[in-house]
Coordinates of C-alpha atoms and ligand atoms in Angstrom, one line a residue:
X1 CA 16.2 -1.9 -20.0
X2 CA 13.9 -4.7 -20.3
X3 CA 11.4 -6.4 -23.3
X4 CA 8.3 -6.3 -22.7
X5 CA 6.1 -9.7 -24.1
X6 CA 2.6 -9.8 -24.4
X7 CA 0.6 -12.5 -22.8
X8 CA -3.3 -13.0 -23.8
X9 CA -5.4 -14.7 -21.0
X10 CA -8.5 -15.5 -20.3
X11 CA -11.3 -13.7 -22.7
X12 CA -9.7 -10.3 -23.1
X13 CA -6.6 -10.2 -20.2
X14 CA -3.2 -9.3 -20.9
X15 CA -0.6 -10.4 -18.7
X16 CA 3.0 -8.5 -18.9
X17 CA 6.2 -10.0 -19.0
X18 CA 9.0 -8.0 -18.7
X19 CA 12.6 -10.3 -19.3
X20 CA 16.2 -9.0 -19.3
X21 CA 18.3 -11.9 -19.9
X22 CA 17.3 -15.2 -18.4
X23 CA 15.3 -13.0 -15.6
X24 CA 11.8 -12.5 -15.8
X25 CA 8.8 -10.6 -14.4
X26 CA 5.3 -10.9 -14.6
X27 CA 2.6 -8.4 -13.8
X28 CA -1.2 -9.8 -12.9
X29 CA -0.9 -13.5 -13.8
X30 CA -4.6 -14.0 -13.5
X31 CA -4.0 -18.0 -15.7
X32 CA -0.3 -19.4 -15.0
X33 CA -0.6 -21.9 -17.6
X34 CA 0.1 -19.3 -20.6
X35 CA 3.2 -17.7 -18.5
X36 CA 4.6 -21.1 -18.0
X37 CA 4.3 -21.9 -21.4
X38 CA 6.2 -18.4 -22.7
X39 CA 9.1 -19.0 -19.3
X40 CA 9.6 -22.3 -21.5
X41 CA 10.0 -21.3 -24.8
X42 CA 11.9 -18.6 -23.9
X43 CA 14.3 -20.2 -21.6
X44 CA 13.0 -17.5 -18.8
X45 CA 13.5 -18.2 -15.0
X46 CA 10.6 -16.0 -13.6
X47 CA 11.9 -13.9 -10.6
X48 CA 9.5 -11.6 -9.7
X49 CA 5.9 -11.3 -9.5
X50 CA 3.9 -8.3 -9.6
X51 CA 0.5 -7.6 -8.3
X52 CA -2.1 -4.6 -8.4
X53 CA -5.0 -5.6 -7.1
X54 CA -6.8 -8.6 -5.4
X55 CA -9.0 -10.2 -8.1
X56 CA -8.8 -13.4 -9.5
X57 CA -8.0 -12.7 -13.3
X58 CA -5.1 -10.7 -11.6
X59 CA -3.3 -13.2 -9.2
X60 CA -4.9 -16.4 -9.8
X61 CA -2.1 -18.1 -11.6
X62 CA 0.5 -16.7 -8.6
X63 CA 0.3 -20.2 -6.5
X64 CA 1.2 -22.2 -9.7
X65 CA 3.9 -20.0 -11.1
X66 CA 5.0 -20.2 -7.1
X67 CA 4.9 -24.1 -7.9
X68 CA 8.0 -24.0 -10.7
X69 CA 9.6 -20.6 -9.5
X70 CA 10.8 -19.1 -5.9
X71 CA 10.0 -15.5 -6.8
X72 CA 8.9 -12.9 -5.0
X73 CA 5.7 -11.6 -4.9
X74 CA 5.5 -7.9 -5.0
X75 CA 1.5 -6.0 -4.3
X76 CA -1.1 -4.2 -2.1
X77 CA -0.4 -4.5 1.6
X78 CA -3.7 -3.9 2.5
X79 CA -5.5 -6.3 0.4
X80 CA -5.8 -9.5 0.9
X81 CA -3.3 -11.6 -1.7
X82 CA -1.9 -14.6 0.0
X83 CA 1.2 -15.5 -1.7
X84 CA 2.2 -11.3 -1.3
X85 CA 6.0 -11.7 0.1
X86 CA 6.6 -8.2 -0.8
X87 CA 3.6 -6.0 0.8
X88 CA 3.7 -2.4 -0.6
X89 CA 2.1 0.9 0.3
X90 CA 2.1 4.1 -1.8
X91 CA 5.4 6.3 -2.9
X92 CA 7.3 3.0 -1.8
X93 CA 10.1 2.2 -4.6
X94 CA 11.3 -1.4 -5.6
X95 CA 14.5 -2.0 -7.0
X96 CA 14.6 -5.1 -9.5
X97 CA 18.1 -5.3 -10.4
X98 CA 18.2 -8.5 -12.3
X99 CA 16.0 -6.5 -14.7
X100 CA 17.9 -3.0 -14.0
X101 CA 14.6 -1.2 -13.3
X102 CA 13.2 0.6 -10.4
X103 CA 9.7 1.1 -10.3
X104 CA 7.8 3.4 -7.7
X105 CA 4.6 2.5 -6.7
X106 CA 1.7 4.8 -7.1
X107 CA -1.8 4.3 -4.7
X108 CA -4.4 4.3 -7.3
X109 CA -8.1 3.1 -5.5
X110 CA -10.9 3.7 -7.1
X111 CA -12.0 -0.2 -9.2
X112 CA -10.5 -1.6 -5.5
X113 CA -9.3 0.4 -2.3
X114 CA -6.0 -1.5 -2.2
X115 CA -5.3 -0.6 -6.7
X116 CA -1.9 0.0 -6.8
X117 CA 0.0 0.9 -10.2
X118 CA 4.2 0.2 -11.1
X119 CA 5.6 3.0 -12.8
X120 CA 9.6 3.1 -14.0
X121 CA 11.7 3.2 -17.2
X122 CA 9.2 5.2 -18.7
X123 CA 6.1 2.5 -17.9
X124 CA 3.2 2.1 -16.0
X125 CA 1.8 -0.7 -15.7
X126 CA -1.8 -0.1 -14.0
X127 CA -4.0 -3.1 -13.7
X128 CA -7.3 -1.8 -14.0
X129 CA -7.1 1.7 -13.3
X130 CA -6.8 3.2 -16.6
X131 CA -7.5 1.9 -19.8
X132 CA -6.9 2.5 -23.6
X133 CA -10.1 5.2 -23.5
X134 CA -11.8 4.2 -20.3
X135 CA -11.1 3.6 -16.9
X136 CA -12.0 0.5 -14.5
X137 CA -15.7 -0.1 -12.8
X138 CA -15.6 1.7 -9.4
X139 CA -16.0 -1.7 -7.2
X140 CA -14.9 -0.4 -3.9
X141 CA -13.8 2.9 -4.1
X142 CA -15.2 6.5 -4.5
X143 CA -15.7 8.7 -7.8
X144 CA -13.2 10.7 -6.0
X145 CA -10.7 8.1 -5.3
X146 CA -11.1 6.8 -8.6
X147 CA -10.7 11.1 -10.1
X148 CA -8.1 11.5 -8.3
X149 CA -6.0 8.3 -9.1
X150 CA -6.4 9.0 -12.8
X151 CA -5.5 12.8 -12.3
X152 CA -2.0 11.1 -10.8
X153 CA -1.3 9.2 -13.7
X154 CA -2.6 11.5 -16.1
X155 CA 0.4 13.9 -14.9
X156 CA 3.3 11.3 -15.9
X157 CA 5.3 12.3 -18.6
X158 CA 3.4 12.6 -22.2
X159 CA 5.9 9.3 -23.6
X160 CA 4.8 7.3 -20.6
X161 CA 3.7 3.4 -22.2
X162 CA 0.6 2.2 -20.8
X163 CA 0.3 -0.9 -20.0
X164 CA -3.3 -1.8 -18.9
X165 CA -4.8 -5.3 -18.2
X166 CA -7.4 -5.3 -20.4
X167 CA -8.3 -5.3 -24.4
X168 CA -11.0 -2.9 -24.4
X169 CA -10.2 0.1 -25.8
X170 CA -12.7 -0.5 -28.8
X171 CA -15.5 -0.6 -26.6
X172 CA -14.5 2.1 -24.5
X173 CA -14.0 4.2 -27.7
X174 CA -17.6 3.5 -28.8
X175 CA -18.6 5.3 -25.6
X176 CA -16.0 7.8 -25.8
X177 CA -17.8 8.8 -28.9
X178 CA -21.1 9.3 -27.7
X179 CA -19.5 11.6 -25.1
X180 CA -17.2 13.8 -27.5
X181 CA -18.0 13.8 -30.6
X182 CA -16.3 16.6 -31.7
X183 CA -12.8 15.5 -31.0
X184 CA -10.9 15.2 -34.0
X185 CA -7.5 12.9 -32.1
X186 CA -10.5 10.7 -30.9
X187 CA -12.2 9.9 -34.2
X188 CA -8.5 9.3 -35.6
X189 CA -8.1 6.6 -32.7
X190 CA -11.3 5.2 -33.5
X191 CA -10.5 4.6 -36.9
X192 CA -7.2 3.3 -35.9
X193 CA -8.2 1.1 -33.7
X194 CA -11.1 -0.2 -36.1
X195 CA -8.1 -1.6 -38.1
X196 CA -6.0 -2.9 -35.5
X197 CA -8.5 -5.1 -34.3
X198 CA -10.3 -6.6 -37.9
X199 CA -6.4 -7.5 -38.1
X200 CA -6.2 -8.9 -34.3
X201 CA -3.8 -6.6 -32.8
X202 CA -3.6 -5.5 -29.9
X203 CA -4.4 -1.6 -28.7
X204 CA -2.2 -1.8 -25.6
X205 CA 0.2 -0.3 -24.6
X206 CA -1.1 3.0 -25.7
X207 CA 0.7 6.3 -24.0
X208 CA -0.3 9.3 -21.4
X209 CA -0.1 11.7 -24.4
X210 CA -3.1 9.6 -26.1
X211 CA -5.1 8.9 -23.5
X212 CA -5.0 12.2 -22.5
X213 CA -5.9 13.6 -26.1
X214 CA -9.0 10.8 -26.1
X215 CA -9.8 9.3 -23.1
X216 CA -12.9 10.8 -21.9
X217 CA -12.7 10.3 -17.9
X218 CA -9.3 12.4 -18.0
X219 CA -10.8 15.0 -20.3
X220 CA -13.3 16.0 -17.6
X221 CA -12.7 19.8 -17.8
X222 CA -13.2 20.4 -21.6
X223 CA -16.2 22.1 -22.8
X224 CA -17.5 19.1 -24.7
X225 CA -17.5 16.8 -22.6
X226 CA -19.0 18.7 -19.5
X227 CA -21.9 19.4 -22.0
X228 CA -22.3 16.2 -22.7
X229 CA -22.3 15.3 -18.6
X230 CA -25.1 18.2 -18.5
X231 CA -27.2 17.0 -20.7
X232 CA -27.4 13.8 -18.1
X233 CA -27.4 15.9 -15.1
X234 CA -28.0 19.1 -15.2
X235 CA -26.2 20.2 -12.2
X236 CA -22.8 18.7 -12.9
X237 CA -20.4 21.4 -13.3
X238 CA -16.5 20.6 -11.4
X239 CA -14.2 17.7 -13.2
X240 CA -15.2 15.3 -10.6
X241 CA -18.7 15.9 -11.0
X242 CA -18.4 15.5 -14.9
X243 CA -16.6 12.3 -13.8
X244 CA -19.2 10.7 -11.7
X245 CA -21.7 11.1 -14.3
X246 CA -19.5 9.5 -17.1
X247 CA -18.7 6.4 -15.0
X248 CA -22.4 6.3 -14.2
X249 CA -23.0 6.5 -17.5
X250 CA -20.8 4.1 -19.1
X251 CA -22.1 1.4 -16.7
X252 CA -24.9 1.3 -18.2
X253 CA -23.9 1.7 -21.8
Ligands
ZN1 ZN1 -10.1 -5.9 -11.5
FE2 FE1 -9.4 -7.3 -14.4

Protein backbone atom coordinates (compact mmCIF):
# COMPACT_ATOMS: atom_id res chain seq x y z
CA UNK A 1 0.00 0.00 0.00
CA UNK A 2 0.85 3.48 -0.53
CA UNK A 3 0.61 7.18 1.51
CA UNK A 4 -1.36 9.38 0.26
CA UNK A 5 0.00 13.40 0.65
CA UNK A 6 -1.93 16.21 0.11
CA UNK A 7 -0.87 18.90 -2.22
CA UNK A 8 -2.89 22.44 -2.32
CA UNK A 9 -2.58 24.33 -5.68
CA UNK A 10 -3.79 26.96 -7.23
CA UNK A 11 -7.03 28.69 -5.31
CA UNK A 12 -8.77 25.59 -4.12
CA UNK A 13 -6.94 22.40 -6.19
CA UNK A 14 -5.65 19.44 -4.56
CA UNK A 15 -3.10 17.50 -6.26
CA UNK A 16 -2.52 13.70 -5.00
CA UNK A 17 0.62 12.20 -4.31
CA UNK A 18 0.66 8.74 -3.71
CA UNK A 19 4.61 7.52 -2.54
CA UNK A 20 5.75 3.93 -1.50
CA UNK A 21 9.26 4.22 -0.72
CA UNK A 22 11.36 6.53 -2.86
CA UNK A 23 8.59 5.98 -5.72
CA UNK A 24 6.06 8.50 -6.32
CA UNK A 25 2.82 9.31 -8.23
CA UNK A 26 0.98 12.22 -8.84
CA UNK A 27 -2.52 12.62 -9.92
CA UNK A 28 -3.62 16.12 -11.88
CA UNK A 29 -0.57 18.22 -11.42
CA UNK A 30 -2.33 21.31 -12.64
CA UNK A 31 1.12 23.78 -10.89
CA UNK A 32 4.49 21.54 -10.81
CA UNK A 33 6.19 23.96 -8.64
CA UNK A 34 4.32 22.66 -5.29
CA UNK A 35 4.96 18.84 -6.38
CA UNK A 36 8.60 19.56 -6.97
CA UNK A 37 8.84 21.21 -3.82
CA UNK A 38 7.17 18.02 -1.76
CA UNK A 39 9.51 15.22 -4.35
CA UNK A 40 12.39 17.35 -2.49
CA UNK A 41 11.66 17.41 0.82
CA UNK A 42 10.68 14.05 0.74
CA UNK A 43 13.50 12.56 -1.12
CA UNK A 44 10.69 11.30 -3.73
CA UNK A 45 11.68 10.31 -7.35
CA UNK A 46 8.25 10.87 -9.12
CA UNK A 47 7.54 7.81 -11.49
CA UNK A 48 4.25 8.14 -12.65
CA UNK A 49 1.89 10.67 -13.71
CA UNK A 50 -1.74 10.47 -13.69
CA UNK A 51 -4.24 12.31 -15.62
CA UNK A 52 -8.16 12.54 -15.81
CA UNK A 53 -9.01 15.04 -17.88
CA UNK A 54 -7.65 17.76 -20.29
CA UNK A 55 -7.78 21.03 -18.41
CA UNK A 56 -5.19 23.15 -17.40
CA UNK A 57 -5.40 23.15 -13.46
CA UNK A 58 -5.16 19.30 -14.20
CA UNK A 59 -2.05 18.75 -16.44
CA UNK A 60 -0.43 22.03 -16.53
CA UNK A 61 2.50 21.24 -14.40
CA UNK A 62 3.08 17.73 -16.46
CA UNK A 63 5.88 19.34 -18.94
CA UNK A 64 7.87 20.68 -15.95
CA UNK A 65 7.63 17.70 -13.64
CA UNK A 66 8.67 15.93 -17.30
CA UNK A 67 11.67 18.49 -16.99
CA UNK A 68 13.30 16.71 -13.56
CA UNK A 69 11.57 13.30 -13.87
CA UNK A 70 11.24 10.49 -16.92
CA UNK A 71 7.81 9.23 -15.75
CA UNK A 72 5.18 8.07 -17.44
CA UNK A 73 2.21 9.76 -18.22
CA UNK A 74 -0.86 7.79 -17.74
CA UNK A 75 -4.70 9.60 -19.06
CA UNK A 76 -7.55 9.90 -21.67
CA UNK A 77 -6.77 8.52 -25.08
CA UNK A 78 -9.14 10.57 -26.64
CA UNK A 79 -8.35 13.88 -25.29
CA UNK A 80 -6.01 15.80 -26.30
CA UNK A 81 -2.97 15.81 -23.42
CA UNK A 82 0.36 16.02 -25.10
CA UNK A 83 2.90 14.70 -22.78
CA UNK A 84 0.09 11.35 -22.50
CA UNK A 85 2.74 8.29 -22.99
CA UNK A 86 0.29 6.01 -21.54
CA UNK A 87 -3.20 6.57 -23.54
CA UNK A 88 -6.10 4.86 -21.69
CA UNK A 89 -9.68 3.82 -22.55
CA UNK A 90 -12.33 2.56 -20.11
CA UNK A 91 -12.23 -0.97 -18.02
CA UNK A 92 -8.42 -0.80 -19.06
CA UNK A 93 -6.18 -1.74 -15.78
CA UNK A 94 -2.60 -0.32 -15.00
CA UNK A 95 -0.33 -2.11 -12.90
CA UNK A 96 2.14 0.38 -10.82
CA UNK A 97 4.37 -1.99 -9.15
CA UNK A 98 6.86 0.31 -7.74
CA UNK A 99 3.80 1.48 -5.68
CA UNK A 100 2.16 -2.27 -5.45
CA UNK A 101 -1.19 -0.95 -6.74
CA UNK A 102 -3.37 -1.67 -9.68
CA UNK A 103 -5.81 0.73 -10.53
CA UNK A 104 -8.66 0.14 -13.19
CA UNK A 105 -9.79 2.84 -15.08
CA UNK A 106 -13.40 3.85 -15.10
CA UNK A 107 -14.91 6.20 -18.24
CA UNK A 108 -16.64 8.84 -16.41
CA UNK A 109 -17.80 11.96 -19.15
CA UNK A 110 -20.01 14.10 -18.20
CA UNK A 111 -17.68 17.84 -16.88
CA UNK A 112 -15.41 16.51 -20.25
CA UNK A 113 -16.12 13.58 -22.88
CA UNK A 114 -12.67 12.13 -22.35
CA UNK A 115 -13.20 12.21 -17.76
CA UNK A 116 -11.63 9.29 -16.82
CA UNK A 117 -11.47 8.24 -12.97
CA UNK A 118 -8.39 5.70 -11.12
CA UNK A 119 -9.91 3.35 -8.84
CA UNK A 120 -7.68 0.60 -6.76
CA UNK A 121 -6.62 -0.25 -3.09
CA UNK A 122 -9.81 0.90 -2.00
CA UNK A 123 -9.45 4.70 -3.85
CA UNK A 124 -10.77 6.54 -6.45
CA UNK A 125 -9.32 9.29 -7.38
CA UNK A 126 -11.89 11.15 -9.85
CA UNK A 127 -10.73 14.59 -10.96
CA UNK A 128 -13.83 16.42 -11.38
CA UNK A 129 -16.46 14.04 -11.51
CA UNK A 130 -17.63 13.81 -8.09
CA UNK A 131 -17.16 15.93 -5.36
CA UNK A 132 -17.46 16.15 -1.45
CA UNK A 133 -21.50 16.92 -2.01
CA UNK A 134 -21.61 18.03 -5.60
CA UNK A 135 -20.49 16.90 -8.78
CA UNK A 136 -18.48 18.81 -11.72
CA UNK A 137 -20.10 21.53 -14.26
CA UNK A 138 -21.31 19.46 -17.38
CA UNK A 139 -18.77 21.25 -19.96
CA UNK A 140 -18.90 18.74 -22.75
CA UNK A 141 -20.94 16.06 -21.85
CA UNK A 142 -24.70 15.15 -21.39
CA UNK A 143 -26.93 15.14 -18.06
CA UNK A 144 -26.97 11.54 -18.93
CA UNK A 145 -23.37 10.93 -19.35
CA UNK A 146 -22.69 12.90 -16.44
CA UNK A 147 -25.93 10.49 -14.35
CA UNK A 148 -24.68 7.75 -15.41
CA UNK A 149 -20.89 8.22 -14.52
CA UNK A 150 -21.86 9.10 -11.01
CA UNK A 151 -24.40 6.04 -10.84
CA UNK A 152 -20.84 3.93 -11.63
CA UNK A 153 -19.04 5.30 -8.92
CA UNK A 154 -21.76 5.57 -6.63
CA UNK A 155 -21.82 1.60 -6.80
CA UNK A 156 -18.07 1.08 -5.41
CA UNK A 157 -17.80 -0.30 -2.20
CA UNK A 158 -19.37 1.90 0.80
CA UNK A 159 -15.33 2.33 2.39
CA UNK A 160 -14.19 3.55 -1.05
CA UNK A 161 -11.83 7.11 -0.22
CA UNK A 162 -12.56 9.79 -2.47
CA UNK A 163 -10.25 11.65 -3.69
CA UNK A 164 -11.65 14.61 -5.64
CA UNK A 165 -9.73 17.62 -7.16
CA UNK A 166 -11.36 20.20 -5.60
CA UNK A 167 -12.07 21.92 -1.93
CA UNK A 168 -15.60 22.61 -2.31
CA UNK A 169 -17.57 20.59 -0.47
CA UNK A 170 -18.69 23.66 1.80
CA UNK A 171 -20.28 25.33 -0.98
CA UNK A 172 -21.67 22.39 -2.45
CA UNK A 173 -23.21 21.63 0.95
CA UNK A 174 -24.85 25.11 1.06
CA UNK A 175 -26.70 23.97 -2.05
CA UNK A 176 -27.24 20.54 -0.89
CA UNK A 177 -29.20 22.19 1.74
CA UNK A 178 -31.53 24.09 -0.12
CA UNK A 179 -32.28 20.89 -2.00
CA UNK A 180 -32.84 18.40 1.17
CA UNK A 181 -33.48 19.84 3.95
CA UNK A 182 -34.72 17.25 5.74
CA UNK A 183 -31.72 15.02 5.77
CA UNK A 184 -30.52 14.48 9.08
CA UNK A 185 -26.54 12.74 7.80
CA UNK A 186 -26.52 15.94 5.68
CA UNK A 187 -27.09 18.67 8.36
CA UNK A 188 -24.44 16.49 10.51
CA UNK A 189 -21.86 17.07 7.52
CA UNK A 190 -22.67 20.53 7.33
CA UNK A 191 -21.93 21.09 10.70
CA UNK A 192 -18.84 19.08 10.37
CA UNK A 193 -17.54 20.57 7.78
CA UNK A 194 -18.39 24.19 9.23
CA UNK A 195 -15.62 23.22 11.66
CA UNK A 196 -13.14 21.71 9.52
CA UNK A 197 -12.84 24.61 7.54
CA UNK A 198 -12.87 27.75 10.36
CA UNK A 199 -9.84 25.33 11.44
CA UNK A 200 -8.40 25.00 7.61
CA UNK A 201 -8.72 21.52 7.04
CA UNK A 202 -9.33 19.93 4.42
CA UNK A 203 -12.85 17.92 3.56
CA UNK A 204 -11.33 15.57 1.03
CA UNK A 205 -11.04 12.58 0.80
CA UNK A 206 -14.48 11.90 1.99
CA UNK A 207 -16.01 8.12 1.13
CA UNK A 208 -18.88 6.49 -1.19
CA UNK A 209 -20.89 5.74 2.04
CA UNK A 210 -20.96 9.68 2.65
CA UNK A 211 -21.48 10.96 -0.43
CA UNK A 212 -24.02 8.68 -0.94
CA UNK A 213 -25.87 9.49 2.53
CA UNK A 214 -25.43 13.53 1.45
CA UNK A 215 -24.55 14.22 -1.84
CA UNK A 216 -27.55 15.42 -3.56
CA UNK A 217 -26.87 14.49 -7.43
CA UNK A 218 -26.54 10.74 -6.27
CA UNK A 219 -29.62 10.96 -4.10
CA UNK A 220 -31.79 11.62 -7.15
CA UNK A 221 -34.56 8.93 -6.43
CA UNK A 222 -35.44 9.98 -2.78
CA UNK A 223 -38.71 11.60 -2.14
CA UNK A 224 -37.09 14.85 -0.94
CA UNK A 225 -35.14 15.61 -3.26
CA UNK A 226 -37.49 14.87 -6.41
CA UNK A 227 -39.85 17.27 -4.58
CA UNK A 228 -37.58 19.66 -4.36
CA UNK A 229 -36.67 19.12 -8.44
CA UNK A 230 -40.64 19.56 -8.87
CA UNK A 231 -41.01 22.52 -7.42
CA UNK A 232 -38.48 23.78 -10.32
CA UNK A 233 -40.00 21.82 -12.97
CA UNK A 234 -42.98 20.41 -12.65
CA UNK A 235 -42.61 17.58 -14.94
CA UNK A 236 -39.39 16.04 -13.69
CA UNK A 237 -40.17 12.74 -12.36
CA UNK A 238 -37.09 9.70 -13.33
CA UNK A 239 -33.51 10.13 -11.46
CA UNK A 240 -32.06 11.61 -14.52
CA UNK A 241 -34.59 14.01 -14.82
CA UNK A 242 -34.26 15.06 -11.10
CA UNK A 243 -30.61 15.22 -12.09
CA UNK A 244 -30.80 17.60 -14.86
CA UNK A 245 -32.69 20.03 -12.98
CA UNK A 246 -30.26 19.92 -9.94
CA UNK A 247 -27.23 20.63 -12.14
CA UNK A 248 -29.29 23.30 -13.79
CA UNK A 249 -29.91 24.55 -10.71
CA UNK A 250 -26.79 24.64 -8.91
CA UNK A 251 -25.27 26.64 -11.87
CA UNK A 252 -26.95 29.21 -11.08
CA UNK A 253 -26.88 29.18 -7.36
ZN1 LIG B 1 -11.98 20.31 -14.92
FE1 LIG C 1 -10.63 21.31 -12.13
Amino acid sequence: MFDVIRIPAFKDNYIWLLRKGASALVVDPGDARPVLEVLEREGLTLEFILVTHHHADHQGGVAGLLSRFPARVFGPATESITAITQPLHGGETIGLESLGVEFQVLAVPGHTLGHIAYYGCGSLFCGDTLFGAGCGRLFEGSPAQMHHSLTRLAALPDLTAVYCAHEYTEANLRFALAVEPGNSDLLKRVDEVAVARARGWATVPSTIALEKATNPFLRCSEAEIVASAQRRVAQAKNSLEVFTVLREWKNGF
